[in-house]
Short mmCIF file of C-alpha atoms in Angstrom, two decimals:
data_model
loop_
_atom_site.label_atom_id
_atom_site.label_comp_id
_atom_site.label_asym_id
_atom_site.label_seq_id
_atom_site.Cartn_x
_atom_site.Cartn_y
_atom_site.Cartn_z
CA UNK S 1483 -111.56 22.93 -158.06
CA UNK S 1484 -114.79 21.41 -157.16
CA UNK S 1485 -116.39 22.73 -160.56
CA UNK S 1486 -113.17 21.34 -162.63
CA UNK S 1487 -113.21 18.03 -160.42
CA UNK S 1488 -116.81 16.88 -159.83
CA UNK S 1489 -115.75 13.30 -158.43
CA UNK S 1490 -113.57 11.98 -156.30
CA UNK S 1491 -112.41 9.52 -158.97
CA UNK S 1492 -111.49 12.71 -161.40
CA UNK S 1493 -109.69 14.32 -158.82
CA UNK S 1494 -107.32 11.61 -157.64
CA UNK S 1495 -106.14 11.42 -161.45
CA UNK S 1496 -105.26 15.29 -161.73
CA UNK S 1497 -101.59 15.61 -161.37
CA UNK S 1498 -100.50 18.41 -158.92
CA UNK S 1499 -99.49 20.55 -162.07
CA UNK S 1500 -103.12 20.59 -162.97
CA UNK S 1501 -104.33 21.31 -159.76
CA UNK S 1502 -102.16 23.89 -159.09
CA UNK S 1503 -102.88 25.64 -162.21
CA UNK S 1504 -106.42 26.50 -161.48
CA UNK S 1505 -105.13 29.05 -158.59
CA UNK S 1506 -105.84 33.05 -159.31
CA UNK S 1507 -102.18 33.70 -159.39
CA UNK S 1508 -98.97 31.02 -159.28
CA UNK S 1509 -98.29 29.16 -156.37
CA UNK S 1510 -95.50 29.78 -154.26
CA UNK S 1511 -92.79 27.47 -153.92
CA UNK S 1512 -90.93 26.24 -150.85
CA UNK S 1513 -88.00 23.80 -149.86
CA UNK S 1514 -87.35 21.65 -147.09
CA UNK S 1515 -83.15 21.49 -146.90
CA UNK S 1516 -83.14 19.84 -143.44
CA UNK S 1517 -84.59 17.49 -141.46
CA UNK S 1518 -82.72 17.70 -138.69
CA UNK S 1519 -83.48 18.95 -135.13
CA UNK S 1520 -83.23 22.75 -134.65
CA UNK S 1521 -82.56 25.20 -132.31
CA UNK S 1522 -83.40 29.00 -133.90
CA UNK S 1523 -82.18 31.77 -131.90
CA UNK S 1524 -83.30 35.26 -131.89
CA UNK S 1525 -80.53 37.72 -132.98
CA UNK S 1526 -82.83 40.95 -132.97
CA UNK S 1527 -83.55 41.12 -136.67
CA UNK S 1528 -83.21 37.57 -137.77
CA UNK S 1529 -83.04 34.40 -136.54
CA UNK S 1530 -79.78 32.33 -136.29
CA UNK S 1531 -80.59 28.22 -136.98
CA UNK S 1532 -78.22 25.71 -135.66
CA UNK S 1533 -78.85 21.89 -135.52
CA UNK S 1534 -78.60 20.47 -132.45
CA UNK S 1535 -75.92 17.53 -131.53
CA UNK S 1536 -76.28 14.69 -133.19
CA UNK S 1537 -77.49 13.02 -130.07
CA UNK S 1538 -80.89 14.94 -130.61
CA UNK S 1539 -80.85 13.80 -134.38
CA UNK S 1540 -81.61 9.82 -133.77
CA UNK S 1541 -84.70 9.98 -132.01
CA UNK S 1542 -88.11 11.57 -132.45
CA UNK S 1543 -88.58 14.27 -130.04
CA UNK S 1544 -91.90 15.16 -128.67
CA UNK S 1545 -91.34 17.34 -125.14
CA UNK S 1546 -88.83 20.32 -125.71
CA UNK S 1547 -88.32 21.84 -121.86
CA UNK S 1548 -85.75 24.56 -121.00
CA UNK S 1549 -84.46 25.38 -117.48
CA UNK S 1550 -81.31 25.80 -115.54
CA UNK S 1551 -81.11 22.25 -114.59
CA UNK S 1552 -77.62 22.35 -113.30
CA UNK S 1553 -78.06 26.32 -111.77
CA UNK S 1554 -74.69 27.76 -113.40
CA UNK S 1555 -77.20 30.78 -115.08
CA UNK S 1556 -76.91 28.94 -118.40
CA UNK S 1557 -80.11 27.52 -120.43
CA UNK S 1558 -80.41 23.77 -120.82
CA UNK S 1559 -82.56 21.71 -122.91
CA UNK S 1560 -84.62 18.06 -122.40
CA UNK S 1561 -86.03 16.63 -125.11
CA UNK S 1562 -88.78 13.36 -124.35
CA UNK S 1563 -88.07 11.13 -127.58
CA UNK S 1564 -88.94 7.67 -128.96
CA UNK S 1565 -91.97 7.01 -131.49
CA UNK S 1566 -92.06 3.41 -131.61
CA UNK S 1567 -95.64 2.16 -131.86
CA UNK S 1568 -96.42 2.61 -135.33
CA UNK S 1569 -96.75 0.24 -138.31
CA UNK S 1570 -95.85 0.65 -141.77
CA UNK S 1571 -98.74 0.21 -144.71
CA UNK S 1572 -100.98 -2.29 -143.37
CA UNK S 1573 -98.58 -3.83 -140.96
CA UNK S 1574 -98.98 -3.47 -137.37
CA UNK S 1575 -96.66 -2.35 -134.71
CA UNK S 1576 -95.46 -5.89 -133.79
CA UNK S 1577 -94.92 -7.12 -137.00
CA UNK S 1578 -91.98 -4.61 -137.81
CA UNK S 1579 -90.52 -4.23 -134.68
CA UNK S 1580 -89.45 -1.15 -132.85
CA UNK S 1581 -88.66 1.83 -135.05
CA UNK S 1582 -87.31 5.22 -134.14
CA UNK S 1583 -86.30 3.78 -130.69
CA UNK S 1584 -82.70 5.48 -129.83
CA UNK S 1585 -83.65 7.89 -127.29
CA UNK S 1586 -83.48 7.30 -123.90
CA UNK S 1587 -84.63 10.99 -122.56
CA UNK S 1588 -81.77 13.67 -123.73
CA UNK S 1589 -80.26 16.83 -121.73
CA UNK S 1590 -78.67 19.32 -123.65
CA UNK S 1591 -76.33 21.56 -121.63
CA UNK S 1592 -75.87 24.54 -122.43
CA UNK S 1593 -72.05 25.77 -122.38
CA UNK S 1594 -72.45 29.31 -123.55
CA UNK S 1595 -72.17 30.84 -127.16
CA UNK S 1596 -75.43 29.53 -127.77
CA UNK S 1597 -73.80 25.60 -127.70
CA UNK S 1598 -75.23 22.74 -126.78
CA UNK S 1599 -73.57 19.81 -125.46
CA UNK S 1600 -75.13 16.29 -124.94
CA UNK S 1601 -75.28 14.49 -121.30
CA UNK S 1602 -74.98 10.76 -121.51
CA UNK S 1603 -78.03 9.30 -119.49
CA UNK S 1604 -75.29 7.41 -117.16
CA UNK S 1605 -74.21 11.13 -115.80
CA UNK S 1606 -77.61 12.96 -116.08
CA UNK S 1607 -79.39 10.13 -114.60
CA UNK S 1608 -82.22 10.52 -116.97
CA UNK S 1609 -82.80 6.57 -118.46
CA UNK S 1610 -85.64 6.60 -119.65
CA UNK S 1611 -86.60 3.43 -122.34
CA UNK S 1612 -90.32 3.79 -123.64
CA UNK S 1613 -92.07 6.34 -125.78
CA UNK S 1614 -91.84 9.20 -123.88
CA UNK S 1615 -94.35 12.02 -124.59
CA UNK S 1616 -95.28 15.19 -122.44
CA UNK S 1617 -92.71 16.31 -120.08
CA UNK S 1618 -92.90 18.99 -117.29
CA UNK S 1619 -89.90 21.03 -115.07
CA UNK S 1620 -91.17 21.91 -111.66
CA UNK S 1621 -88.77 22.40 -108.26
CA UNK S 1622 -91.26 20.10 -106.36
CA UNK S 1623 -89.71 19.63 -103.14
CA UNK S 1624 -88.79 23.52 -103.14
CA UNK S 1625 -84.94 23.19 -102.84
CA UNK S 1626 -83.99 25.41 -105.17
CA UNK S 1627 -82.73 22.61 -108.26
CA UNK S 1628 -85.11 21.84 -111.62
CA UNK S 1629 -86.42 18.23 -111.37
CA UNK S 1630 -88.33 16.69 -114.22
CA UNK S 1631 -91.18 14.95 -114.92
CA UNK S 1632 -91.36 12.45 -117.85
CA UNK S 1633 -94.79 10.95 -119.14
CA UNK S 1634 -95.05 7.65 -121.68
CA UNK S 1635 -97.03 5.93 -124.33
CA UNK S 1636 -98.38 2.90 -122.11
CA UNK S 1637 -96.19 3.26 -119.47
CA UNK S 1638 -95.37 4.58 -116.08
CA UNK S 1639 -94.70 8.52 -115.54
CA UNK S 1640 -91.30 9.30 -114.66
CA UNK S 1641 -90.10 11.96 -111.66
CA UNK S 1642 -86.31 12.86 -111.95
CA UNK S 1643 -85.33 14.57 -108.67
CA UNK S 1644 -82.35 17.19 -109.04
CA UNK S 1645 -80.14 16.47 -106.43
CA UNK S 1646 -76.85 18.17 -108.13
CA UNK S 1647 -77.79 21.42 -109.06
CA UNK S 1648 -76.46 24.69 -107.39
CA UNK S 1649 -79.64 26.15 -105.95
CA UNK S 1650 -81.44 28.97 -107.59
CA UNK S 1651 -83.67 31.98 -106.73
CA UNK S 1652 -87.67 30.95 -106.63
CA UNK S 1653 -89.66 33.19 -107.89
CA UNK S 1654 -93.34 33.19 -108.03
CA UNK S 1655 -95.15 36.14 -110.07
CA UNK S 1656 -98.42 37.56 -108.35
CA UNK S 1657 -100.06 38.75 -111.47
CA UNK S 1658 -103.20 40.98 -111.87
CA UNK S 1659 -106.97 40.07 -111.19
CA UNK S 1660 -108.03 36.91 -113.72
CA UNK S 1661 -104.24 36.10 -114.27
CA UNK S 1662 -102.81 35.38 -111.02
CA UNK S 1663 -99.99 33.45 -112.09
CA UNK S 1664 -98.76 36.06 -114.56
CA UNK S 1665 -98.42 34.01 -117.39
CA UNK S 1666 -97.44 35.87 -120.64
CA UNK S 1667 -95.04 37.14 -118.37
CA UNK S 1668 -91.04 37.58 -119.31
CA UNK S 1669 -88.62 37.97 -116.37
CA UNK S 1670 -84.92 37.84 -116.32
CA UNK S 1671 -82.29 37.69 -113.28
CA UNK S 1672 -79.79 40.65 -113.12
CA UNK S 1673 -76.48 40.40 -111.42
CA UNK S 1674 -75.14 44.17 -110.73
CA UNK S 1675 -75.19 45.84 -114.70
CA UNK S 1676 -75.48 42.40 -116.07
CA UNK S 1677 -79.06 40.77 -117.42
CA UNK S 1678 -79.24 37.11 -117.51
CA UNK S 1679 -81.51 34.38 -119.54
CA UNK S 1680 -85.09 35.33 -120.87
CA UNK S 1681 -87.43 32.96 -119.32
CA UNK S 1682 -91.65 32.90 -119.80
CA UNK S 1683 -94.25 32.22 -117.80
CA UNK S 1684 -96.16 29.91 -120.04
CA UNK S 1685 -100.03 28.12 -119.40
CA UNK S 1686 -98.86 25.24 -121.44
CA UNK S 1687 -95.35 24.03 -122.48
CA UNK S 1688 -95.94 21.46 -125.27
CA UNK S 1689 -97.15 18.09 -125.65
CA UNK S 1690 -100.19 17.57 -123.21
CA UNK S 1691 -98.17 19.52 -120.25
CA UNK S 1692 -97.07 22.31 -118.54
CA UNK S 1693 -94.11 23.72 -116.57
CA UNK S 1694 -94.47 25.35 -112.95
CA UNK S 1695 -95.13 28.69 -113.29
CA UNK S 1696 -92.77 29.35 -110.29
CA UNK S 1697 -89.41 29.88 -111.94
CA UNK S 1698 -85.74 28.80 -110.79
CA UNK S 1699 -83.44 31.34 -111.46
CA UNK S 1700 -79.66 30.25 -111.28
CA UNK S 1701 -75.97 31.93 -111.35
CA UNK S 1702 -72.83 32.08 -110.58
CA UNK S 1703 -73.91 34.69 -107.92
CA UNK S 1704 -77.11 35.41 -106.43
CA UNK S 1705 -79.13 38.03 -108.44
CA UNK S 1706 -79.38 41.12 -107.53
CA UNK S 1707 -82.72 42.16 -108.68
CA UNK S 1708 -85.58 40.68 -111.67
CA UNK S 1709 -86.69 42.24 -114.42
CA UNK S 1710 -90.23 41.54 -115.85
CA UNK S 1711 -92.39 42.64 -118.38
CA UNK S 1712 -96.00 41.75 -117.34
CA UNK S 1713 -98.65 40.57 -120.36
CA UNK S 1714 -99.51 43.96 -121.92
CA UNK S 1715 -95.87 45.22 -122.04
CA UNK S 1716 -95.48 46.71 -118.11
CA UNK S 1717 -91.96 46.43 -117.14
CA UNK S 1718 -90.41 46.27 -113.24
CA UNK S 1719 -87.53 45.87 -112.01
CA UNK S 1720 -87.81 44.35 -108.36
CA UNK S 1721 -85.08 44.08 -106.01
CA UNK S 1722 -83.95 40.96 -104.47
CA UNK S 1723 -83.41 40.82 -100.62
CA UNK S 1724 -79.92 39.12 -99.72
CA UNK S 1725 -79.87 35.92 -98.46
CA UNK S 1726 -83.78 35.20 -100.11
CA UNK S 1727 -84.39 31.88 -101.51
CA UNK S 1728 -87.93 32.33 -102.66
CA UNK S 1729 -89.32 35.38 -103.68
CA UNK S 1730 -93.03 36.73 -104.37
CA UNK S 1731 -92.90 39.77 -107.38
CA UNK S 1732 -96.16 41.48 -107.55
CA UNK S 1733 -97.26 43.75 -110.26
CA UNK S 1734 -96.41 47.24 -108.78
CA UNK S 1735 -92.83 45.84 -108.40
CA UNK S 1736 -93.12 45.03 -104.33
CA UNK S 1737 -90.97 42.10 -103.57
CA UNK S 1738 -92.42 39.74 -100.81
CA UNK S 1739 -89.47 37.24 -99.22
CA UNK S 1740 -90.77 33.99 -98.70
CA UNK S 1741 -88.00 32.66 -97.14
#
């Protein structure tokens, strides 16, 4: 290109055609047919896509979190949303308003089946009006429940406290030397011959944040033991005392009851 386009000024008058036509062999070609909000999930060999409910459609989204937030073992979804402080051309925010402003913070419940069902803000308790950005799910005050924590563009940070969730199992991972959080790891609950939710220990979960890496495993019924395969590809399976409500895993599979 740059000996077929020597200036800047010969260059912006190429149409892509041209450009495209000095490429070794022809360009691929590829489609958008949606622009909707997704949800992709993993059926072994391909991946199923679904849109999410229309509530997720009118907003920008920025955070995506999943967690049990109501403990019935099924995953839910938050989404942070609003991108309102933008111009168009050479106007300026203020002199076209508010745009993509519907969102107030969004749950997504999941029902089972892989569907999603919106929670209006009056029932989740999650109102939140401004651009939010980052979010984070962390059981801060150790009861068991997902809360939330909401960041915004220019404005304060927002803590949701769960205070009507079934309590989970707490799990903390006590990974290897250099990694002592575990994170890469995978671990799922088990109840008797059944296997519940994947869930990952991650060292960053999207837009300038990051979840706890102690997990909040929920159910119907307590679990009976967690599976986990450590970074490298280690599995365990450690048992879970009855009664526990937090639980330390290490990496030779030795359960430690917290309390």
């Amino acid at each position: 290109m740059v000996g077929k386009y020597s200036t800047h000024e010969a260059y912006s008058h190429a149409t892509i055609d041209q450009i495209l036509a000095l490429l070794p062999k022809p360009a691929g070609k590829v489609e958008a047919t949606t622009l909707a909000s997704m949800i992709f999930f993993n059926r072994t060999n391909h991946f199923e896509a679904v849109e999410l409910p229309y509530e997720a459609q009118i907003a920008s989204a920025f955070a995506v979190n999943v967690a049990d937030f109501d403990g019935d073992g099924l995953e839910d979804i938050f989404l942070s949303q609003n991108f309102f402080a933008m111009g168009t051309g050479n106007l300026r925010p203020d002199d076209v308003g508010r745009q993509m402003d519907s969102g107030r913070g969004l749950l997504l419940r999941g029902i089972g089946g892989g569907k999603l069902e919106a929670v209006p803000g009056q029932k989740s308790g999650i109102l939140v009006y401004g651009e939010q950005r980052g979010a984070a799910v962390c059981d801060f005050d150790g009861d068991g429940r997902v809360d939330l924590a909401v960041t915004q563009n220019g404005a304060e940070t927002k803590l949701y406290q769960n205070v009507g969730a079934k309590p989970g199992l707490r799990v903390r991972l006590a990974g290897p030397p250099g990694n002592p959080d575990g994170v890469g790891a995978t671990l799922r609950p088990v109840f008797g011959q059944r296997m519940g939710p994947a869930r990952e220990i991650h060292g960053g979960s999207g837009y300038w944040s990051q979840d706890s890496t102690v997990q909040v495993l929920g159910g119907s019924e307590p679990p009976t033991k967690v599976w986990i395969r450590w970074p490298g590809g280690n599995t365990a399976t450690a048992p879970v005392p009855a009664g526990s409500h937090e639980i330390t895993v290490a990496t030779n599979g030795e359960t430690i009851v917290n309390r």
